[in-house]
């Protein structure tokens, strides 16, 4: 039942292994990477309570000793303070240049620990064991690592590819439904950006995936990882095509900033709304058929997800303020917003040619104003 997607980056190639029960097999999978039978694991408190013992048992079975550090859960953990704490702890544990650090958790842990590994002793190897759907389909693959600063999200970081990714689909059973659906926002994004057939498959099988059908989960994670890997191999450091992965993200980042990076809107929820807005905008610009945004929204609604600005609890700033927030996005090049637009489902492209009026138009329409 296990699937493997190879990420063939020259000199930094690695496998993403996907399937049930991989925590129990972690020892045998990781052992070939080790020079001595010892690893350092960093995780968060939620994941530690549910899955840390299983991972350590899986390592011990192959004679691998592990030390673990447990951090608070949540986006605020991606901070300078925790970066320092991780690096100092890894040094306390005498983790050497040839050792391996393990990131066990969602995207927050993966991003933070990957960054810590990239700067520890000028770079040690790390293994991603992603435990949220978002981390399995997106953040654990591709080597973007980093932390947030008071200036915004992910503004400090490094490209540092993992040496292996173990995506155990059984751990998704303990993920709260809201987090699972937020991760599903990124899954839908792959269909929308480059694979109409996959989007059609999701329309049919998405509900089973949400109900914990393991074969649907494996298939969705595999296809998402394949698509991410293909794009990352074409453009590792986002000089061009990798920006396609940001479909929905310019809207999403503005909405996250407007909601104070709080529980009002999870990242993947913002991505889903952002994808719907990107299709709305594309249709208004005459780039894609009018029915495409409706089809996107219909699927998100079927899944019980947020689809419009009006679904976000509390007040939101008006279209102008949202546009201002979009202007601070990292994807702004020479002061121009680069949008990911679409010529249809599965046909996204990068465009710098979007007037401000069009954007605020799309935002007002989604807000129903
Ligand atoms: P997260 O790491 O905060 O996890 C979400 C919540 O689920 C947390 O409370 C966590 O403790 C809990 N959790 C995780 N796995 C669980 C499990 N199996 N059972 C029970 N609870 C579990 O957030 P996330 O949604 O995984 O990731 C979001 C982060 O990923 C953001 O910081 C975002 O910037 C980053 N990201 C990075 C990339 C990249 O390419 N590096 C891509 C997309 C997103």
Coordinates of C-alpha atoms and ligand atoms in Angstrom, one line a residue:
X1 CA 0.0 0.0 0.0
X2 CA 3.1 2.3 0.2
X3 CA 3.8 4.7 -2.6
X4 CA 7.0 6.5 -3.3
X5 CA 7.5 9.7 -5.2
X6 CA 11.1 10.5 -6.1
X7 CA 12.2 14.1 -6.2
X8 CA 15.2 14.0 -8.6
X9 CA 17.0 17.3 -7.7
X10 CA 20.6 16.9 -8.8
X11 CA 22.8 16.2 -5.8
X12 CA 19.9 16.6 -3.4
X13 CA 17.5 13.8 -4.6
X14 CA 15.2 12.2 -2.1
X15 CA 12.1 10.0 -1.7
X16 CA 8.7 10.9 -0.4
X17 CA 7.2 7.7 1.0
X18 CA 3.5 7.7 1.5
X19 CA 1.3 5.1 3.2
X20 CA -0.1 3.8 6.5
X21 CA 2.0 2.8 9.4
X22 CA 5.3 4.5 8.4
X23 CA 6.0 5.7 12.0
X24 CA 6.4 2.1 13.0
X25 CA 8.8 1.6 10.0
X26 CA 10.8 4.8 10.6
X27 CA 13.9 3.0 11.9
X28 CA 14.4 0.8 8.9
X29 CA 13.6 3.7 6.5
X30 CA 15.9 6.2 8.2
X31 CA 18.8 3.8 9.1
X32 CA 20.4 4.0 5.7
X33 CA 20.9 7.8 6.2
X34 CA 22.6 7.4 9.5
X35 CA 26.3 7.3 10.3
X36 CA 25.6 6.5 13.9
X37 CA 22.3 5.1 15.5
X38 CA 21.1 8.4 17.0
X39 CA 18.6 11.1 15.9
X40 CA 17.2 14.3 17.3
X41 CA 13.4 14.8 17.0
X42 CA 11.7 18.1 17.2
X43 CA 7.9 18.1 17.4
X44 CA 5.0 20.1 18.9
X45 CA 3.0 19.3 22.0
X46 CA -0.2 18.1 20.2
X47 CA 1.7 15.7 17.9
X48 CA 4.0 14.6 20.8
X49 CA 1.0 13.5 22.9
X50 CA -0.4 11.4 20.0
X51 CA 2.5 10.1 17.9
X52 CA 5.9 10.7 19.5
X53 CA 6.0 7.3 21.3
X54 CA 5.1 5.4 18.1
X55 CA 7.9 7.1 16.3
X56 CA 10.4 6.4 19.0
X57 CA 9.3 2.8 19.2
X58 CA 9.7 2.5 15.4
X59 CA 13.3 3.9 15.7
X60 CA 14.3 1.7 18.7
X61 CA 13.1 -1.4 16.8
X62 CA 16.1 -0.8 14.5
X63 CA 18.4 0.1 17.4
X64 CA 18.2 3.9 16.8
X65 CA 18.4 6.0 19.9
X66 CA 16.4 9.3 19.9
X67 CA 16.2 12.5 21.9
X68 CA 13.1 14.7 21.6
X69 CA 12.3 18.3 22.0
X70 CA 8.6 19.4 22.3
X71 CA 7.6 22.9 21.4
X72 CA 4.2 24.7 21.8
X73 CA 1.8 24.1 18.9
X74 CA 0.7 26.9 16.6
X75 CA 1.9 29.4 14.0
X76 CA 3.6 31.6 16.7
X77 CA 6.1 28.8 17.2
X78 CA 7.8 29.8 13.9
X79 CA 9.7 32.5 15.7
X80 CA 13.3 33.7 16.2
X81 CA 13.0 32.6 19.9
X82 CA 12.1 29.0 18.9
X83 CA 14.7 28.9 16.2
X84 CA 17.3 29.8 18.8
X85 CA 15.9 27.3 21.2
X86 CA 16.0 24.5 18.6
X87 CA 19.6 25.2 17.5
X88 CA 20.9 25.5 21.1
X89 CA 19.2 22.3 22.0
X90 CA 20.6 20.5 19.0
X91 CA 24.1 21.7 20.0
X92 CA 23.4 20.6 23.6
X93 CA 22.6 17.2 22.3
X94 CA 25.9 17.2 20.4
X95 CA 24.2 16.7 17.0
X96 CA 27.0 16.7 14.5
X97 CA 27.3 17.6 10.9
X98 CA 26.8 14.1 9.7
X99 CA 23.7 13.4 12.0
X100 CA 20.1 13.7 11.0
X101 CA 17.4 15.9 12.6
X102 CA 13.8 14.7 12.4
X103 CA 10.9 17.2 12.1
X104 CA 7.7 15.5 13.3
X105 CA 4.6 17.6 12.9
X106 CA 2.7 19.9 10.7
X107 CA 4.0 22.7 8.5
X108 CA 5.0 24.9 11.4
X109 CA 7.4 22.3 12.8
X110 CA 8.6 21.3 9.3
X111 CA 9.4 24.9 8.4
X112 CA 11.1 25.8 11.7
X113 CA 13.1 22.6 12.1
X114 CA 14.1 22.6 8.5
X115 CA 15.5 26.1 8.9
X116 CA 17.3 25.2 12.2
X117 CA 18.8 22.2 10.3
X118 CA 19.9 24.4 7.5
X119 CA 21.9 26.7 9.7
X120 CA 23.2 24.2 12.4
X121 CA 26.9 23.7 11.7
X122 CA 26.3 25.3 8.3
X123 CA 23.7 22.6 7.4
X124 CA 22.8 19.2 8.7
X125 CA 20.5 16.7 7.0
X126 CA 16.9 16.4 8.1
X127 CA 13.9 14.1 7.6
X128 CA 10.4 15.4 7.4
X129 CA 7.7 13.3 9.0
X130 CA 4.7 15.5 8.2
X131 CA 1.6 14.8 10.3
X132 CA -1.0 17.3 8.9
X133 CA -2.5 16.9 5.5
X134 CA -1.1 20.3 4.5
X135 CA 2.4 19.2 5.5
X136 CA 2.0 15.9 3.7
X137 CA 0.9 17.4 0.4
X138 CA 2.8 20.6 0.4
X139 CA 5.2 22.0 3.1
X140 CA 7.3 18.9 3.7
X141 CA 8.3 18.7 0.0
X142 CA 10.4 21.3 -1.9
X143 CA 12.8 22.6 0.7
X144 CA 11.3 25.9 1.6
X145 CA 12.0 26.4 5.3
X146 CA 11.7 29.5 7.5
X147 CA 10.1 31.5 10.3
X148 CA 7.9 34.5 10.7
X149 CA 9.1 37.9 11.9
X150 CA 7.2 41.0 13.1
X151 CA 7.3 42.1 9.4
X152 CA 5.3 39.1 8.2
X153 CA 5.1 35.4 7.5
X154 CA 8.0 33.3 6.2
X155 CA 10.2 36.4 5.6
X156 CA 13.4 34.7 7.0
X157 CA 14.4 31.3 5.8
X158 CA 16.4 29.1 3.5
X159 CA 16.0 26.5 0.8
X160 CA 17.1 23.3 2.4
X161 CA 15.8 20.0 1.0
X162 CA 15.0 17.1 3.3
X163 CA 16.9 13.8 2.9
X164 CA 13.6 11.9 3.1
X165 CA 9.9 12.5 3.7
X166 CA 7.8 9.9 5.5
X167 CA 4.1 10.7 5.1
X168 CA 2.2 8.3 7.3
X169 CA -1.4 8.6 6.3
X170 CA -2.7 6.9 9.5
X171 CA -1.6 9.8 11.6
X172 CA -4.2 11.9 9.7
X173 CA -6.9 10.1 11.7
X174 CA -6.1 12.2 14.8
X175 CA -6.0 15.5 12.9
X176 CA -9.0 17.7 13.7
X177 CA -11.5 17.9 10.8
X178 CA -10.9 21.6 10.4
X179 CA -7.2 21.1 10.0
X180 CA -7.8 18.3 7.6
X181 CA -10.0 20.4 5.4
X182 CA -7.6 23.3 5.6
X183 CA -4.9 20.9 4.2
X184 CA -7.5 19.8 1.5
X185 CA -7.4 23.4 0.3
X186 CA -3.8 22.8 -0.9
X187 CA -4.9 19.5 -2.5
X188 CA -7.6 21.2 -4.5
X189 CA -5.0 23.8 -5.5
X190 CA -3.0 21.2 -7.3
X191 CA -6.0 20.1 -9.4
X192 CA -6.9 23.7 -10.2
X193 CA -3.4 24.7 -11.1
X194 CA -2.4 21.9 -13.4
X195 CA -4.5 18.8 -13.5
X196 CA -8.2 19.1 -14.4
X197 CA -8.6 15.3 -14.3
X198 CA -7.3 15.3 -10.7
X199 CA -9.8 18.0 -9.8
X200 CA -12.6 15.8 -11.3
X201 CA -11.3 12.9 -9.2
X202 CA -11.4 15.1 -6.1
X203 CA -15.0 16.1 -6.9
X204 CA -15.8 12.4 -6.7
X205 CA -13.5 11.2 -4.0
X206 CA -12.9 14.2 -1.8
X207 CA -15.8 13.4 0.6
X208 CA -14.4 9.8 1.2
X209 CA -10.9 11.3 1.9
X210 CA -12.5 13.6 4.5
X211 CA -14.2 10.5 6.0
X212 CA -10.8 8.8 6.5
X213 CA -10.8 6.5 3.5
X214 CA -7.1 5.6 3.5
X215 CA -6.8 4.7 -0.2
X216 CA -8.3 8.0 -1.2
X217 CA -5.9 9.8 1.1
X218 CA -2.9 7.9 -0.3
X219 CA -4.0 8.7 -3.9
X220 CA -4.5 12.4 -3.1
X221 CA -1.3 12.8 -1.3
X222 CA 0.7 11.0 -4.0
X223 CA -0.7 13.0 -6.9
X224 CA -0.2 16.3 -4.9
X225 CA 3.4 15.4 -4.1
X226 CA 4.0 14.3 -7.7
X227 CA 2.8 17.7 -8.9
X228 CA 4.8 19.6 -6.4
X229 CA 7.9 17.6 -7.1
X230 CA 7.6 18.2 -10.9
X231 CA 7.4 21.9 -10.3
X232 CA 10.2 22.1 -7.7
X233 CA 12.5 20.1 -10.0
X234 CA 11.8 22.6 -12.8
X235 CA 12.3 25.6 -10.6
X236 CA 13.7 24.9 -7.2
X237 CA 14.2 28.6 -6.1
X238 CA 11.1 30.1 -7.6
X239 CA 12.5 32.0 -10.5
X240 CA 9.5 31.2 -12.6
X241 CA 7.2 28.2 -12.6
X242 CA 7.3 27.5 -8.9
X243 CA 5.2 30.6 -8.4
X244 CA 2.3 28.5 -9.8
X245 CA 2.1 26.8 -6.4
X246 CA 1.0 30.2 -5.1
X247 CA -2.4 29.9 -6.8
X248 CA -4.7 31.6 -4.3
X249 CA -1.9 32.7 -2.1
X250 CA -1.8 36.4 -2.8
X251 CA -5.4 36.7 -1.7
X252 CA -4.7 34.2 1.2
X253 CA -1.8 36.2 2.6
X254 CA -3.8 39.4 2.6
X255 CA -6.7 37.6 4.4
X256 CA -4.4 36.0 6.9
X257 CA -2.8 39.4 7.7
X258 CA -6.3 41.0 7.9
X259 CA -7.4 38.3 10.4
X260 CA -4.2 38.7 12.4
X261 CA -2.9 35.1 11.6
X262 CA -5.5 33.9 14.1
X263 CA -7.9 31.0 14.4
X264 CA -10.4 33.0 12.3
X265 CA -8.7 31.8 9.2
X266 CA -6.3 28.8 8.9
X267 CA -3.7 29.0 6.1
X268 CA -5.3 26.3 4.0
X269 CA -8.8 27.8 4.4
X270 CA -7.3 31.1 3.0
X271 CA -5.8 29.2 0.1
X272 CA -9.2 27.7 -0.8
X273 CA -10.9 31.1 -0.7
X274 CA -8.0 32.5 -2.6
X275 CA -8.3 29.9 -5.3
X276 CA -12.0 30.7 -5.7
X277 CA -11.1 34.4 -5.9
X278 CA -8.4 33.7 -8.5
X279 CA -10.9 31.9 -10.7
X280 CA -13.5 34.6 -10.1
X281 CA -10.9 37.2 -11.3
X282 CA -9.8 35.0 -14.2
X283 CA -13.5 34.7 -15.4
X284 CA -14.0 38.5 -15.0
X285 CA -10.9 39.1 -17.1
X286 CA -12.4 36.8 -19.8
X287 CA -9.6 34.3 -19.4
X288 CA -11.6 31.3 -18.3
X289 CA -15.2 30.2 -18.7
X290 CA -17.7 31.8 -16.3
X291 CA -18.8 28.4 -14.9
X292 CA -15.3 27.6 -13.6
X293 CA -15.4 29.8 -10.5
X294 CA -18.9 28.3 -9.7
X295 CA -17.5 24.8 -10.1
X296 CA -14.6 25.6 -7.8
X297 CA -16.9 27.0 -5.1
X298 CA -19.4 24.2 -5.5
X299 CA -16.8 21.6 -4.7
X300 CA -15.4 23.5 -1.7
X301 CA -18.9 23.9 -0.4
X302 CA -19.6 20.1 -0.9
X303 CA -16.5 19.5 1.3
X304 CA -17.9 21.9 4.0
X305 CA -15.2 24.4 3.4
X306 CA -15.1 28.2 3.5
X307 CA -15.5 29.6 0.0
X308 CA -16.1 33.3 0.3
X309 CA -14.9 36.3 2.3
X310 CA -18.3 36.3 4.0
X311 CA -17.5 32.8 5.5
X312 CA -14.7 34.3 7.6
X313 CA -16.0 35.2 11.0
X314 CA -15.8 38.9 12.2
X315 CA -15.2 42.1 10.3
X316 CA -12.8 42.3 7.4
X317 CA -11.2 45.5 6.0
X318 CA -12.6 46.9 2.8
X319 CA -11.2 46.0 -0.7
X320 CA -8.7 48.9 -0.7
X321 CA -7.2 47.8 2.6
X322 CA -7.0 44.2 1.4
X323 CA -5.3 45.4 -1.8
X324 CA -2.8 47.2 0.4
X325 CA -2.1 44.0 2.2
X326 CA -1.7 42.1 -1.1
X327 CA 0.9 44.7 -2.1
X328 CA 3.1 43.5 0.8
X329 CA 3.1 40.0 -0.5
X330 CA 6.5 38.4 -1.2
X331 CA 5.4 37.8 -4.7
X332 CA 5.5 41.5 -5.5
X333 CA 8.3 42.0 -8.0
X334 CA 9.4 45.6 -8.8
X335 CA 6.3 46.9 -7.1
X336 CA 4.0 44.9 -9.4
X337 CA 1.7 42.2 -8.1
X338 CA 2.2 38.9 -9.7
X339 CA -1.0 37.0 -9.8
X340 CA -1.6 33.4 -10.6
X341 CA -4.6 33.3 -12.9
X342 CA -6.2 30.5 -14.9
X343 CA -7.4 29.9 -18.5
X344 CA -9.6 27.1 -17.0
X345 CA -9.5 24.4 -14.4
X346 CA -6.0 22.9 -14.5
X347 CA -4.6 25.7 -16.6
X348 CA -3.0 28.3 -14.2
X349 CA -0.3 30.7 -15.3
X350 CA 1.7 33.5 -13.8
X351 CA 0.7 37.1 -14.7
X352 CA 1.9 40.5 -13.7
X353 CA -0.8 42.1 -15.7
X354 CA -3.7 42.6 -13.2
X355 CA -5.0 46.1 -12.6
X356 CA -5.9 47.0 -9.0
X357 CA -9.5 47.7 -10.0
X358 CA -9.9 44.1 -11.1
X359 CA -8.6 42.7 -7.8
X360 CA -10.8 44.9 -5.6
X361 CA -13.7 44.1 -7.9
X362 CA -13.2 40.3 -7.3
X363 CA -12.8 40.9 -3.5
X364 CA -15.9 43.0 -3.3
X365 CA -17.9 40.5 -5.2
X366 CA -16.8 37.7 -3.0
X367 CA -17.7 39.7 0.1
X368 CA -21.1 40.4 -1.5
X369 CA -20.6 44.2 -1.4
Ligands
LIG1 P1 0.5 23.3 12.0 O1 1.8 22.7 11.9 O2 0.2 24.4 13.0 O3 -0.5 22.1 12.3 C1 -1.9 22.4 12.5 C2 -2.4 21.9 13.8 O4 -2.6 20.5 13.8 C3 -1.4 22.1 15.0 O5 -2.2 22.4 16.2 C4 -0.7 20.8 15.2 O6 -0.3 20.6 16.5 C5 -1.9 19.8 14.8 N1 -1.5 18.5 14.3 C6 -0.6 18.3 13.3 N2 -0.6 17.0 13.0 C7 -1.5 16.4 13.8 C8 -2.1 15.1 14.0 N3 -1.6 14.1 13.2 N4 -3.0 14.9 14.9 C9 -3.5 15.9 15.6 N5 -3.1 17.2 15.6 C10 -2.1 17.4 14.7 O7 0.0 23.9 10.6 P2 -0.1 23.2 9.2 O8 -1.4 23.6 8.7 O9 0.4 21.8 9.2 O10 1.0 24.1 8.4 C11 0.9 25.5 8.3 C12 2.3 26.0 8.1 O11 2.9 25.5 7.0 C13 2.3 27.5 7.9 O12 3.3 28.1 8.8 C14 2.7 27.7 6.5 O13 3.4 28.9 6.3 C15 3.6 26.5 6.3 N6 3.7 26.2 4.9 C16 4.9 25.9 4.4 C17 5.1 25.6 3.0 C18 6.5 25.3 2.5 O14 6.6 25.1 1.3 N7 7.4 25.2 3.4 C19 4.0 25.3 2.2 C20 2.7 25.6 2.8 C21 2.6 26.0 4.1

